[in-house]
């Protein structure tokens, strides 16, 4: 006989299957609002992001701007769902959710869209006399994989606003939202999975 539970992890757990993220990877939402990933899967995710960063795919300014535009569009399209999740988690009104969460994130994205080309530009600096034949400059460089851990009280803004800056700087990112705001975490995970492959940006939840 076939173990239907093994074939379908959602059978007895009440978990919700999220679609594959483009890399053939499925994740499952538990009734507690957590994505089920074990330690090995998290390590594999980190390895994929490191390898992707090392290809240099995140470095061009055009790629960074395109990522920010996708994120802006996704937040705008899902604004009602974000506000509903914030209401469920923290009893925030639509006005407070926009003023303190989504509105601030959209403003941050707009700012980075305008200024990222300037931030990424090389800056000439004086050359020491001993190296008079050389050219000296400072070049902003991303770190690589960024871990973003957000608290419960502003769960959307404090998860996505740092993501905006990380992507604008040319990094990949793993987001760990608070376990105490599960509805908002679920919306964040869905938005990020819609916008980016997991090798670029991903969400890992749990308490």
mmCIF file of C-alpha atoms in Angstrom, residues 17-28 37 41 44-45 48 193 196-199:
data_model
loop_
_atom_site.group_PDB
_atom_site.id
_atom_site.type_symbol
_atom_site.label_atom_id
_atom_site.label_comp_id
_atom_site.label_asym_id
_atom_site.label_seq_id
_atom_site.Cartn_x
_atom_site.Cartn_y
_atom_site.Cartn_z
ATOM 1 C CA UNK A 17 1.001 23.810 -0.009
ATOM 2 C CA UNK A 18 2.759 26.826 -1.468
ATOM 3 C CA UNK A 19 3.639 26.559 -5.175
ATOM 4 C CA UNK A 20 7.178 25.806 -6.276
ATOM 5 C CA UNK A 21 9.300 28.943 -6.424
ATOM 6 C CA UNK A 22 10.670 28.333 -9.911
ATOM 7 C CA UNK A 23 13.463 26.094 -8.667
ATOM 8 C CA UNK A 24 11.251 23.080 -8.031
ATOM 9 C CA UNK A 25 11.028 23.762 -4.300
ATOM 10 C CA UNK A 26 7.725 23.476 -2.446
ATOM 11 C CA UNK A 27 7.111 24.708 1.088
ATOM 12 C CA UNK A 28 4.219 23.983 3.431
ATOM 13 C CA UNK A 37 11.882 23.651 6.602
ATOM 14 C CA UNK A 41 16.839 22.653 3.789
ATOM 15 C CA UNK A 44 20.757 24.294 1.207
ATOM 16 C CA UNK A 45 18.926 27.605 0.825
ATOM 17 C CA UNK A 48 22.091 28.411 -3.172
ATOM 18 C CA UNK A 193 7.869 33.938 -3.452
ATOM 19 C CA UNK A 196 11.857 36.356 -6.480
ATOM 20 C CA UNK A 197 13.327 32.866 -6.802
ATOM 21 C CA UNK A 198 14.535 31.546 -3.455
ATOM 22 C CA UNK A 199 18.171 31.828 -4.575
#
